[in-house]
Short mmCIF file of C-alpha atoms in Angstrom, two decimals:
data_model
loop_
_atom_site.label_atom_id
_atom_site.label_comp_id
_atom_site.label_asym_id
_atom_site.label_seq_id
_atom_site.Cartn_x
_atom_site.Cartn_y
_atom_site.Cartn_z
CA MET J 1 9.22 10.82 15.83
CA ARG J 2 12.51 9.17 14.96
CA PRO J 3 12.41 5.82 13.16
CA ARG J 4 13.36 2.90 15.35
CA PRO J 5 14.53 -0.65 14.61
CA ILE J 6 11.78 -3.17 13.87
CA SER J 7 11.77 -6.66 15.33
CA ALA J 8 9.82 -9.59 13.93
CA SER J 9 7.65 -9.86 17.04
CA GLU J 10 6.17 -6.38 16.56
CA LEU J 11 5.75 -6.58 12.78
CA HIS J 12 2.02 -7.31 13.05
CA ASN J 13 1.61 -4.05 15.01
CA LEU J 14 3.15 -1.96 12.21
CA PRO J 15 0.56 -1.31 9.51
CA GLU J 16 3.20 0.82 7.78
CA ALA J 17 5.10 -2.35 6.92
CA PHE J 18 2.03 -3.78 5.19
CA LEU J 19 1.55 -0.58 3.20
CA GLY J 20 5.25 -0.49 2.30
CA LEU J 21 5.11 -4.07 1.03
CA ALA J 22 1.97 -3.28 -0.97
CA ALA J 23 3.71 -0.22 -2.45
CA LEU J 24 6.67 -2.34 -3.49
CA LEU J 25 4.38 -4.87 -5.18
CA VAL J 26 2.51 -2.11 -7.02
CA LEU J 27 5.79 -0.57 -8.19
CA VAL J 28 6.95 -3.92 -9.56
CA ALA J 29 3.65 -4.52 -11.37
CA GLY J 30 3.58 -0.98 -12.77
CA ALA J 31 7.15 -1.20 -13.99
CA SER J 32 6.58 -4.55 -15.69
CA TRP J 33 3.47 -3.23 -17.46
CA HIS J 34 5.17 0.08 -18.36
CA ASP J 35 2.16 1.73 -16.73
CA ALA J 36 2.99 5.14 -15.28
CA PHE J 37 -0.32 5.43 -13.40
CA THR J 38 0.28 2.23 -11.45
CA ALA J 39 3.89 3.18 -10.74
CA VAL J 40 2.82 6.58 -9.37
CA MET J 41 0.26 4.83 -7.16
CA GLY J 42 3.09 2.71 -5.75
CA LEU J 43 5.25 5.78 -5.14
CA ILE J 44 2.46 7.57 -3.29
CA MET J 45 1.77 4.48 -1.18
CA GLY J 46 5.47 4.18 -0.37
CA ALA J 47 5.65 7.85 0.57
CA GLY J 48 2.67 7.40 2.90
CA ALA J 49 4.37 4.47 4.60
CA LEU J 50 7.68 6.32 4.98
CA VAL J 51 6.02 9.43 6.39
CA SER J 52 4.03 7.34 8.86
CA MET J 53 7.16 5.48 9.99
CA GLY J 54 8.84 8.78 10.83
CA PHE J 55 11.29 9.22 7.97
CA ALA J 56 9.79 12.62 7.08
CA GLU J 57 9.18 15.04 9.94
CA SER J 58 7.37 17.73 7.97
CA PRO J 59 3.79 18.49 9.09
CA VAL J 60 2.90 19.25 5.47
CA MET J 61 4.01 15.74 4.46
CA LYS J 62 2.05 14.21 7.32
CA SER J 63 -1.13 15.97 6.24
CA LEU J 64 -0.51 15.30 2.54
CA PHE J 65 0.18 11.60 2.98
CA SER J 66 -2.27 10.69 5.75
CA PHE J 67 -1.74 7.00 6.43
CA LEU J 68 -5.35 5.94 6.78
CA SER J 69 -6.55 7.79 3.69
CA VAL J 70 -3.65 6.60 1.52
CA SER J 71 -3.95 2.97 2.55
CA GLY J 72 -7.76 2.87 2.41
CA CYS J 73 -8.20 4.75 -0.86
CA PHE J 74 -5.41 3.03 -2.73
CA GLY J 75 -6.43 -0.39 -1.41
CA THR J 76 -9.91 0.17 -2.78
CA LEU J 77 -8.54 1.51 -6.07
CA LEU J 78 -6.27 -1.50 -6.44
CA LEU J 79 -9.15 -3.91 -5.92
CA VAL J 80 -11.22 -2.01 -8.49
CA ARG J 81 -8.23 -2.19 -10.87
CA TRP J 82 -8.01 -5.96 -10.23
CA ILE J 83 -11.70 -6.41 -11.12
CA GLN J 84 -11.14 -4.30 -14.24
CA LEU J 85 -8.20 -6.48 -15.28
CA LEU J 86 -10.23 -9.63 -14.69
CA SER J 87 -13.06 -8.29 -16.85
CA TRP J 88 -10.59 -7.63 -19.70
CA GLY J 89 -9.64 -11.31 -19.60
CA ILE J 90 -5.98 -10.97 -18.64
CA SER J 91 -6.30 -12.91 -15.40
CA SER J 92 -3.53 -15.30 -16.42
CA GLU J 93 -0.82 -12.66 -16.10
CA TRP J 94 0.98 -12.60 -12.76
CA GLU J 95 0.69 -8.81 -12.47
CA THR J 96 -3.08 -9.10 -12.07
CA TRP J 97 -2.68 -11.23 -8.97
CA VAL J 98 0.10 -9.02 -7.62
CA ILE J 99 -2.35 -6.09 -7.84
CA PHE J 100 -4.90 -8.17 -5.90
CA VAL J 101 -2.42 -9.05 -3.15
CA ALA J 102 -1.27 -5.41 -2.93
CA GLY J 103 -4.87 -4.22 -2.60
CA ILE J 104 -5.58 -6.71 0.18
CA LEU J 105 -2.35 -5.73 1.99
CA SER J 106 -3.22 -2.05 1.72
CA LEU J 107 -6.71 -2.60 3.12
CA LEU J 108 -5.22 -4.76 5.87
CA ALA J 109 -2.90 -1.87 6.74
CA ALA J 110 -5.88 0.48 6.98
CA TYR J 111 -7.75 -2.03 9.15
CA ARG J 112 -4.77 -2.49 11.49
CA ALA J 113 -4.32 1.31 11.71
CA VAL J 114 -7.93 1.69 12.83
CA LEU J 115 -7.57 -1.11 15.38
CA LEU J 116 -4.35 0.39 16.77
CA HIS J 117 -5.76 3.98 16.71
CA ARG J 118 -3.01 5.28 14.40
CA TYR J 119 -4.76 7.80 12.25
#
């Protein structure tokens, strides 16, 4: 499937856009913390969004980066990471709340994918 232009009226029907935004937020937070694990999570999330949007036509990539599993698993992991950061007492740093927003966006992408039957 070739990628097509996206208009603002159909943005809510593209869960890939939510996952891509979450991946960008995770990459920014991981880079500011100098945390390789968080940065790799962002790269995997971004790859899942790009494959689902049609920028990679390989069947191996589609099975490796399944949209629903990437968005659901990493959304849950990001929320667990947010709770872990809150328990360490570093809730005043902006990266903690960026991780929370990214986790919610990723789970929203998984929810929208289930509603739209895109899995």
